[in-house]
Coordinates of C-alpha atoms and ligand atoms in Angstrom, one line a residue:
M1 CA 72.2 -38.6 53.2
N2 CA 71.9 -39.8 56.4
E3 CA 74.3 -37.8 58.5
V4 CA 75.5 -40.6 60.9
I5 CA 77.1 -42.5 57.5
Q6 CA 80.4 -41.3 56.7
K7 CA 83.5 -42.5 54.6
A8 CA 86.2 -44.5 56.8
Q9 CA 83.8 -45.6 59.8
H10 CA 83.2 -49.0 60.7
Y11 CA 79.9 -50.6 60.9
E12 CA 78.3 -53.9 61.7
V13 CA 76.1 -55.2 58.9
E14 CA 74.0 -58.3 57.9
I15 CA 74.6 -58.9 54.3
I16 CA 71.1 -59.7 52.9
D17 CA 71.5 -60.3 49.4
M18 CA 74.2 -60.9 47.0
G19 CA 74.4 -58.8 44.0
E20 CA 74.6 -59.9 39.7
G21 CA 78.8 -60.0 40.7
G22 CA 78.8 -62.0 43.5
E23 CA 78.9 -59.0 45.9
G24 CA 77.1 -59.0 49.3
I25 CA 74.4 -56.6 49.8
G26 CA 73.7 -54.8 53.6
K27 CA 72.1 -52.0 55.2
I28 CA 72.8 -49.3 57.6
Q29 CA 69.5 -48.3 58.4
D30 CA 68.2 -47.4 55.0
F31 CA 71.2 -47.0 53.6
T32 CA 72.8 -49.9 50.8
V33 CA 76.1 -50.9 51.1
F34 CA 77.9 -53.4 48.6
V35 CA 80.8 -55.7 50.0
P36 CA 83.1 -57.7 48.1
N37 CA 84.3 -60.9 49.4
V38 CA 81.1 -61.9 52.0
L39 CA 78.0 -64.0 51.7
V40 CA 74.6 -63.9 52.3
G41 CA 73.8 -64.3 55.7
D42 CA 77.5 -63.5 57.2
Q43 CA 77.3 -60.9 60.0
V44 CA 80.0 -58.6 59.4
E45 CA 82.5 -55.2 60.6
I46 CA 82.6 -53.6 57.3
C47 CA 84.8 -50.0 56.9
L48 CA 83.0 -48.0 54.4
T49 CA 84.9 -46.8 51.3
K50 CA 82.9 -44.9 49.4
V51 CA 79.9 -42.7 50.2
K52 CA 76.9 -41.6 47.5
K53 CA 73.4 -40.3 48.2
N54 CA 71.8 -43.4 48.4
Y55 CA 74.3 -46.2 48.3
G56 CA 77.8 -46.9 49.4
F57 CA 81.1 -49.2 49.0
G58 CA 82.6 -51.0 52.0
K59 CA 85.3 -53.4 52.8
L60 CA 85.5 -56.7 54.9
V61 CA 87.0 -55.8 58.0
R62 CA 86.1 -59.1 60.3
I63 CA 83.6 -61.7 59.9
I64 CA 81.4 -61.2 63.6
T65 CA 79.1 -64.7 62.6
P66 CA 80.0 -66.6 59.9
S67 CA 76.6 -67.6 56.7
I68 CA 75.0 -70.8 57.4
Y69 CA 76.2 -71.3 53.3
R70 CA 79.9 -70.9 54.3
I71 CA 81.5 -73.6 53.5
E72 CA 85.7 -74.3 54.2
V73 CA 87.6 -73.0 51.4
R74 CA 89.7 -75.5 49.5
C75 CA 92.0 -73.6 47.6
D76 CA 94.6 -71.8 49.4
K77 CA 95.2 -68.8 46.7
E78 CA 91.3 -67.8 46.7
A79 CA 91.6 -64.8 48.8
I80 CA 93.7 -63.2 45.9
C81 CA 93.1 -65.1 42.7
G82 CA 90.6 -63.2 40.6
G83 CA 89.3 -66.6 39.1
C84 CA 86.6 -67.9 41.5
Q85 CA 84.0 -65.8 43.6
F86 CA 82.0 -68.8 45.1
Q87 CA 84.5 -71.1 46.7
S88 CA 83.5 -70.4 50.5
L89 CA 79.6 -70.7 49.2
D90 CA 77.7 -74.2 49.6
Y91 CA 77.2 -75.4 46.1
Q92 CA 73.7 -76.1 46.1
K93 CA 73.5 -72.0 47.4
Q94 CA 75.3 -71.0 44.3
L95 CA 73.1 -73.0 41.8
E96 CA 70.0 -71.0 43.5
W97 CA 71.5 -67.9 43.5
K98 CA 72.6 -68.7 39.8
R99 CA 68.5 -69.1 39.2
Q100 CA 67.5 -66.1 41.2
K101 CA 70.0 -64.0 39.1
V102 CA 68.4 -65.1 36.0
E103 CA 65.2 -64.8 37.6
N104 CA 66.2 -61.0 38.8
C105 CA 67.6 -60.0 35.1
L106 CA 64.0 -61.2 33.5
K107 CA 62.2 -58.9 35.6
R108 CA 64.2 -56.0 35.7
I109 CA 66.0 -55.7 32.4
G110 CA 63.4 -57.5 30.5
K111 CA 60.2 -56.7 32.6
L112 CA 59.3 -60.3 31.9
E113 CA 56.8 -60.7 35.1
N114 CA 55.4 -64.5 35.4
I115 CA 58.4 -66.4 34.0
E116 CA 59.2 -69.7 36.2
V117 CA 62.9 -70.2 36.1
E118 CA 63.8 -73.7 36.8
P119 CA 66.3 -75.1 39.5
T120 CA 69.5 -74.7 38.1
L121 CA 71.1 -78.2 36.6
G122 CA 74.3 -78.7 38.8
M123 CA 77.2 -80.7 38.6
G124 CA 77.9 -83.9 41.0
T125 CA 81.5 -83.2 41.3
P126 CA 81.8 -79.5 40.6
Y127 CA 85.9 -79.6 40.7
H128 CA 88.7 -79.8 37.9
Y129 CA 86.0 -79.2 35.0
R130 CA 87.9 -77.0 32.8
N131 CA 89.0 -77.9 29.1
K132 CA 90.8 -74.6 28.8
A133 CA 93.1 -72.6 30.5
Q134 CA 94.6 -69.6 29.9
Y135 CA 97.5 -68.6 32.4
P136 CA 99.3 -65.1 32.1
I137 CA 102.9 -65.5 32.4
R138 CA 104.9 -62.3 33.9
L139 CA 108.0 -61.2 35.9
V140 CA 106.9 -61.5 39.5
D141 CA 109.7 -59.6 41.5
G142 CA 112.3 -60.6 39.0
K143 CA 111.0 -64.5 38.9
V144 CA 109.2 -66.2 36.4
E145 CA 105.5 -67.0 37.7
I146 CA 102.3 -69.0 35.9
G147 CA 99.1 -68.5 37.4
F148 CA 96.1 -65.7 37.4
F149 CA 95.5 -62.2 37.5
E150 CA 94.8 -60.8 40.8
A151 CA 91.3 -59.4 40.6
K152 CA 91.5 -55.9 39.1
S153 CA 95.0 -56.5 38.3
K154 CA 97.8 -57.0 36.2
K155 CA 99.8 -59.1 39.0
V156 CA 100.4 -62.7 38.7
V157 CA 99.1 -64.8 41.3
P158 CA 101.5 -68.3 40.9
V159 CA 98.7 -70.9 40.7
T160 CA 99.8 -74.7 39.8
D161 CA 96.6 -77.0 41.2
C162 CA 94.0 -74.9 40.7
L163 CA 91.3 -76.7 41.4
I164 CA 88.7 -75.9 38.6
Q165 CA 91.4 -76.7 36.3
H166 CA 92.4 -80.4 35.0
P167 CA 94.9 -82.0 37.3
I168 CA 97.1 -82.4 34.4
N169 CA 97.8 -78.3 33.9
K170 CA 99.9 -78.9 37.2
K171 CA 102.8 -80.7 35.2
I172 CA 103.0 -79.0 32.4
I173 CA 103.2 -75.3 34.3
E174 CA 105.8 -76.6 36.1
C175 CA 107.6 -78.1 32.9
V176 CA 107.1 -75.0 30.6
K177 CA 108.7 -72.7 33.8
D178 CA 111.2 -74.7 33.8
F179 CA 112.0 -74.3 29.9
L180 CA 111.9 -70.6 30.4
N181 CA 114.1 -70.1 33.1
E182 CA 117.1 -72.8 31.9
Y183 CA 116.9 -71.0 28.8
K184 CA 116.4 -67.2 30.3
I185 CA 113.6 -66.9 27.3
S186 CA 112.4 -63.0 27.7
I187 CA 109.0 -62.0 29.4
Y188 CA 106.3 -60.1 28.5
D189 CA 105.9 -56.8 30.0
D190 CA 102.6 -55.1 30.0
V191 CA 104.0 -51.5 30.3
T192 CA 107.0 -51.5 28.0
H193 CA 105.3 -54.3 25.5
K194 CA 108.9 -55.6 25.4
G195 CA 109.4 -58.8 25.8
L196 CA 108.6 -62.5 24.5
V197 CA 106.7 -64.8 26.3
R198 CA 102.5 -63.5 27.2
H199 CA 100.6 -66.4 27.9
L200 CA 100.2 -69.9 28.4
M201 CA 97.2 -71.7 26.9
I202 CA 95.9 -75.3 27.6
K203 CA 93.4 -77.4 26.0
T204 CA 92.5 -80.7 27.5
G205 CA 89.8 -83.4 25.8
Y206 CA 88.7 -84.9 28.6
K207 CA 87.2 -88.3 26.7
A208 CA 90.5 -89.1 25.0
Q209 CA 92.5 -87.3 27.6
D210 CA 94.5 -85.5 24.5
V211 CA 96.2 -82.1 25.2
M212 CA 97.3 -79.5 23.6
V213 CA 99.6 -76.8 24.9
C214 CA 100.0 -73.6 23.3
L215 CA 102.5 -70.7 24.1
V216 CA 101.1 -67.1 23.2
I217 CA 104.6 -64.9 22.2
N218 CA 105.0 -61.3 21.4
G219 CA 106.9 -62.4 18.0
K220 CA 107.2 -64.4 14.9
T221 CA 109.7 -67.3 16.2
M222 CA 110.8 -68.3 19.7
P223 CA 114.4 -69.3 20.5
H224 CA 115.2 -72.9 21.8
S225 CA 111.5 -73.9 20.6
K226 CA 113.3 -77.6 19.4
A227 CA 114.3 -77.9 23.4
F228 CA 111.0 -76.5 24.5
V229 CA 109.0 -79.7 22.4
E230 CA 111.3 -82.2 23.9
C231 CA 111.0 -81.0 27.3
L232 CA 107.0 -81.2 27.3
Q233 CA 107.1 -84.4 25.1
A234 CA 107.7 -86.0 28.5
I235 CA 104.1 -85.6 29.0
S236 CA 102.4 -88.6 27.1
E237 CA 99.0 -86.9 27.0
I238 CA 100.2 -83.8 24.8
K239 CA 99.1 -84.5 21.1
S240 CA 99.8 -80.8 20.2
I241 CA 102.3 -78.1 20.7
V242 CA 101.4 -74.7 19.3
L243 CA 102.8 -71.2 19.3
N244 CA 100.6 -68.4 18.8
H245 CA 101.8 -65.1 17.5
H246 CA 100.5 -62.0 19.6
T247 CA 102.0 -58.3 18.8
D248 CA 99.2 -56.5 19.6
K249 CA 99.2 -54.3 22.4
T250 CA 95.2 -55.1 23.2
P251 CA 94.8 -57.3 26.8
V252 CA 93.0 -59.9 24.3
I253 CA 94.5 -63.0 25.2
L254 CA 95.4 -64.6 21.6
G255 CA 96.5 -63.4 18.6
K256 CA 95.0 -64.6 15.3
E257 CA 97.9 -66.6 13.6
C258 CA 99.3 -70.2 15.0
T259 CA 102.5 -72.3 14.0
V260 CA 102.2 -76.0 15.5
L261 CA 105.7 -77.1 16.8
Y262 CA 104.7 -80.5 17.2
G263 CA 102.0 -83.0 16.8
S264 CA 98.7 -82.1 15.3
E265 CA 96.9 -78.6 15.1
T266 CA 93.6 -79.9 17.0
I267 CA 92.5 -82.0 19.7
T268 CA 89.6 -84.3 19.8
E269 CA 86.9 -84.0 22.2
Q270 CA 83.6 -86.0 22.7
I271 CA 80.3 -84.7 24.0
G272 CA 77.4 -87.3 24.1
E273 CA 78.3 -89.8 20.9
L274 CA 79.5 -87.2 19.0
K275 CA 83.2 -86.3 18.5
F276 CA 84.7 -82.7 17.7
K277 CA 88.1 -81.6 16.9
V278 CA 89.0 -78.1 18.6
S279 CA 91.9 -75.7 17.4
P280 CA 93.4 -73.5 19.4
L281 CA 91.7 -70.2 18.4
A282 CA 87.9 -71.9 17.7
F283 CA 85.5 -71.8 21.1
F284 CA 84.6 -74.8 22.4
Q285 CA 82.3 -74.9 25.6
V286 CA 84.8 -75.0 28.8
N287 CA 82.8 -77.9 30.7
P288 CA 82.5 -80.5 28.6
S289 CA 80.2 -82.9 30.9
Q290 CA 77.8 -80.2 31.5
T291 CA 78.0 -79.0 28.0
E292 CA 76.3 -82.9 27.3
V293 CA 74.0 -81.5 29.5
L294 CA 73.0 -77.9 27.7
Y295 CA 73.0 -79.7 24.1
Q296 CA 70.7 -82.5 25.5
K297 CA 68.2 -79.3 26.7
A298 CA 68.9 -77.9 23.2
L299 CA 67.9 -81.2 21.5
E300 CA 64.7 -81.8 23.8
Y301 CA 63.7 -77.8 23.3
A302 CA 64.2 -78.2 19.5
E303 CA 61.5 -81.1 19.4
L304 CA 62.7 -81.9 16.2
S305 CA 60.8 -84.9 14.5
G306 CA 63.5 -85.2 11.5
D307 CA 61.5 -82.8 8.9
E308 CA 63.2 -79.3 10.1
I309 CA 65.4 -77.1 8.8
V310 CA 67.3 -75.7 11.3
W311 CA 70.0 -72.7 11.5
D312 CA 72.2 -72.4 14.6
A313 CA 73.5 -68.9 15.0
Y314 CA 76.9 -68.3 16.7
C315 CA 77.6 -72.2 15.9
G316 CA 81.7 -72.0 17.0
I317 CA 82.9 -75.4 15.7
G318 CA 79.4 -76.5 14.9
S319 CA 78.8 -78.7 18.1
I320 CA 75.1 -77.8 18.9
S321 CA 74.5 -77.9 14.9
L322 CA 75.8 -81.6 15.0
F323 CA 74.0 -82.5 17.8
L324 CA 70.4 -81.2 16.2
A325 CA 71.6 -82.4 13.0
Q326 CA 71.3 -86.3 14.4
K327 CA 67.6 -85.2 14.6
A328 CA 67.0 -82.6 11.9
K329 CA 66.4 -82.8 8.6
K330 CA 68.8 -79.9 7.6
V331 CA 71.2 -77.6 9.8
Y332 CA 72.9 -74.4 8.6
G333 CA 75.5 -72.9 11.2
V334 CA 77.0 -69.4 10.8
E335 CA 79.8 -68.6 12.6
I336 CA 82.4 -65.4 12.7
I337 CA 85.7 -67.3 13.2
P338 CA 86.6 -69.0 10.0
E339 CA 89.0 -71.5 11.4
A340 CA 86.0 -72.8 13.9
I341 CA 84.0 -72.9 10.5
E342 CA 86.8 -75.1 9.1
N343 CA 86.4 -77.2 12.5
A344 CA 82.7 -77.1 11.8
R345 CA 82.9 -78.5 8.6
E346 CA 86.0 -81.2 9.4
N347 CA 83.4 -82.2 12.3
A348 CA 80.3 -83.0 10.2
K349 CA 82.8 -85.6 8.1
L350 CA 84.0 -87.0 11.4
N351 CA 80.6 -88.0 12.3
D352 CA 79.2 -88.7 9.3
L353 CA 76.2 -85.8 9.5
N354 CA 75.9 -84.7 5.6
N355 CA 72.7 -82.9 6.1
T356 CA 74.8 -79.9 7.6
E357 CA 76.1 -76.6 6.0
F358 CA 78.5 -74.4 7.4
Y359 CA 78.8 -70.3 6.7
A360 CA 81.7 -68.7 8.0
G361 CA 80.4 -64.8 8.3
K362 CA 78.2 -62.6 11.0
A363 CA 75.1 -64.0 11.9
E364 CA 73.7 -60.3 11.6
E365 CA 74.4 -60.6 7.8
V366 CA 74.8 -64.3 6.5
I367 CA 71.0 -65.3 7.9
P368 CA 69.4 -61.9 6.5
D369 CA 71.0 -62.6 3.0
L370 CA 70.2 -67.0 3.2
Y371 CA 66.7 -65.4 4.4
K372 CA 66.3 -63.4 1.5
Q373 CA 67.5 -66.4 -1.0
G374 CA 64.4 -68.0 0.3
I375 CA 66.1 -70.6 3.1
I376 CA 63.6 -70.5 6.0
A377 CA 64.0 -72.0 9.3
D378 CA 61.2 -74.1 11.3
T379 CA 63.3 -73.8 14.0
I380 CA 66.1 -71.6 15.2
V381 CA 69.0 -71.9 17.8
V382 CA 71.5 -68.7 18.8
D383 CA 74.0 -68.8 21.5
P384 CA 75.8 -65.3 20.9
P385 CA 78.6 -64.2 22.9
R386 CA 77.8 -62.1 25.9
K387 CA 76.7 -59.2 23.9
G388 CA 73.9 -60.6 22.9
C389 CA 72.1 -61.0 19.8
D390 CA 72.6 -58.1 17.1
E391 CA 69.3 -56.2 16.4
K392 CA 69.2 -56.9 12.7
L393 CA 69.4 -60.8 13.5
L394 CA 66.8 -60.5 16.2
E395 CA 64.5 -58.7 13.0
T396 CA 65.4 -61.3 10.4
L397 CA 63.6 -63.7 12.9
K398 CA 60.7 -61.4 13.6
A399 CA 60.3 -61.6 9.4
M400 CA 60.6 -65.3 9.3
V401 CA 59.1 -66.4 12.0
P402 CA 60.4 -69.7 12.7
Q403 CA 58.2 -72.1 14.7
R404 CA 60.6 -72.5 17.8
I405 CA 63.1 -70.4 18.7
V406 CA 66.2 -71.8 21.3
Y407 CA 68.4 -69.4 23.3
V408 CA 71.5 -70.2 24.7
S409 CA 72.9 -67.4 26.6
C410 CA 76.3 -66.7 29.0
D411 CA 74.7 -63.0 29.8
P412 CA 71.6 -63.2 31.5
A413 CA 71.3 -59.2 31.4
T414 CA 71.3 -59.4 27.5
L415 CA 69.1 -62.5 27.4
A416 CA 66.6 -60.9 29.3
R417 CA 66.9 -57.7 26.6
D418 CA 66.4 -60.0 23.6
L419 CA 63.8 -62.1 25.2
A420 CA 61.8 -59.0 25.6
Y421 CA 62.3 -58.3 22.2
L422 CA 61.2 -61.2 20.9
T423 CA 58.2 -61.4 23.1
K424 CA 56.9 -58.1 22.8
E425 CA 57.9 -57.4 19.2
A426 CA 58.0 -60.3 17.7
G427 CA 55.0 -62.2 19.1
Y428 CA 56.9 -65.7 20.7
Q429 CA 56.5 -66.8 24.2
V430 CA 58.6 -68.5 26.4
E431 CA 57.9 -71.8 27.4
K432 CA 61.0 -72.8 29.8
V433 CA 63.7 -70.9 31.6
Q434 CA 66.4 -73.6 32.0
P435 CA 70.1 -72.4 34.2
V436 CA 72.4 -74.9 33.4
D437 CA 75.7 -74.7 35.6
M438 CA 78.5 -74.6 33.2
F439 CA 81.1 -72.6 35.8
P440 CA 80.9 -73.8 39.2
H441 CA 82.5 -71.4 41.9
T442 CA 82.1 -68.4 39.6
S443 CA 79.5 -66.2 39.2
H444 CA 78.8 -66.6 35.6
V445 CA 75.3 -68.1 34.7
E446 CA 74.6 -70.1 31.6
C447 CA 70.7 -70.6 30.5
I448 CA 68.9 -72.4 27.6
V449 CA 65.2 -71.1 27.0
S450 CA 62.8 -72.2 24.6
L451 CA 60.0 -69.9 22.8
K452 CA 57.2 -70.4 20.6
K453 CA 54.9 -68.6 18.0
Ligands
LIG1 N1 77.2 -72.6 20.0 C1 78.7 -72.7 20.4 C2 79.8 -71.3 20.3 C3 79.0 -70.3 21.0 S1 80.3 -69.2 21.6 C4 78.9 -73.8 21.0 O1 78.2 -74.3 22.0 O2 80.4 -74.2 21.3 C5 79.6 -67.4 21.0 C6 80.6 -67.9 19.5 O3 79.7 -66.8 18.6 C7 81.5 -67.8 19.2 O4 82.3 -68.9 18.5 C8 82.1 -66.2 18.6 O5 83.3 -66.8 17.5 C9 80.7 -66.9 17.8 N2 80.4 -65.3 17.4 C10 80.9 -64.1 17.9 N3 80.0 -63.0 17.3 C11 79.4 -63.5 16.3 C12 78.9 -62.9 15.1 N4 78.3 -61.6 15.1 N5 78.0 -63.7 14.1 C13 78.6 -64.8 14.1 N6 79.2 -65.5 14.9 C14 79.9 -64.8 16.2

């Protein structure tokens, strides 16, 4: 280790790059330092907090010269809230960083050289885009607060008018807070596991402006739930009020059971020409306008002529399946959450798409089974959670040899790992890699890839 480099010392550093979580990377001679909350191009003074053999971590002391990519932050909670990472980074630079992140993962993890990654497809107005918010509710200094956790903490930062959430959430948060205070409803405590109310989830259908309010409670019932419904009914957009029962100690937000207090169990969202019923527990893409961009790409990459048998693995409420069913002979969807599959079947009916069939189960079990029964796909779409595709599913793809694979990914690292298998072991070629910005101002990257045999 270089002798001059010591913990607790201050150094002047130029931030030359940003790592995969958005953290700044700089050099003190040959020694690499990682610094959170700075941007590429910043000239900063840092204090070293941790020193390893070849690298270390630093804390920002002051910005000496700001980066040319720095923009004015519009959110006053940005410095403490753990939600956004890039509010101060120029949006075009965010898009380029996401493209670069995909390229780096393909090279470093997948050892895939010479693959061109397209410029990220971004939003025209990258604010108020989210259709789902999950706000923790906790006591802070004895007061009920609804907001977001601080980064890496269980302390709630009160947030009412978040820049990336739907503007209606502000009214709902205020209403729920008034109710909890007025009726002295007990609030959950992470340490003792006592107290009733844990989270407030709000889902919004952007097209119809339908809203679902779901209160997550540590128990079976909530006192004064009738008054709760009455308070919320003042907001006319609310079409569904639900209690979710979650008594486990895990940090997972939702429990497995819900009780409807008012209205319907689902709200409706429209993507392109298609309508979707969304239930409290089912996954649905959080950015509806970019979802349309993503699904149009899926349709383009699938190159359907109308004769194809298509599989949609990890199909959620069947949204990609139904998009493809408009142009395919038959689409089979597979998803692990049974309620989502019920939604998928209803959604197929709602849109008159009868050339679809949905299975509840693990993609890595259902698809190999169906393959054994002789159902062979011409095209398969996979859209797995962050951990990527299960090996058994990839092995089935290798054996079945569909002409086309469309891979939708929310984690470039596992995407790179799976693409390495599909190209090196299963004989596929990557044709196009297209990042789509589903999560402006955060370090999350969505990407869609087309592969051909
Ligand atoms: N394609 C959908 C959902 C993608 S998110 C859409 O665009 O909306 C990933 C989905 O995979 C989630 O719905 C999750 O419940 C589901 N899932 C997770 N593990 C699974 C598995 N092993 N088999 C099938 N589905 C799984």
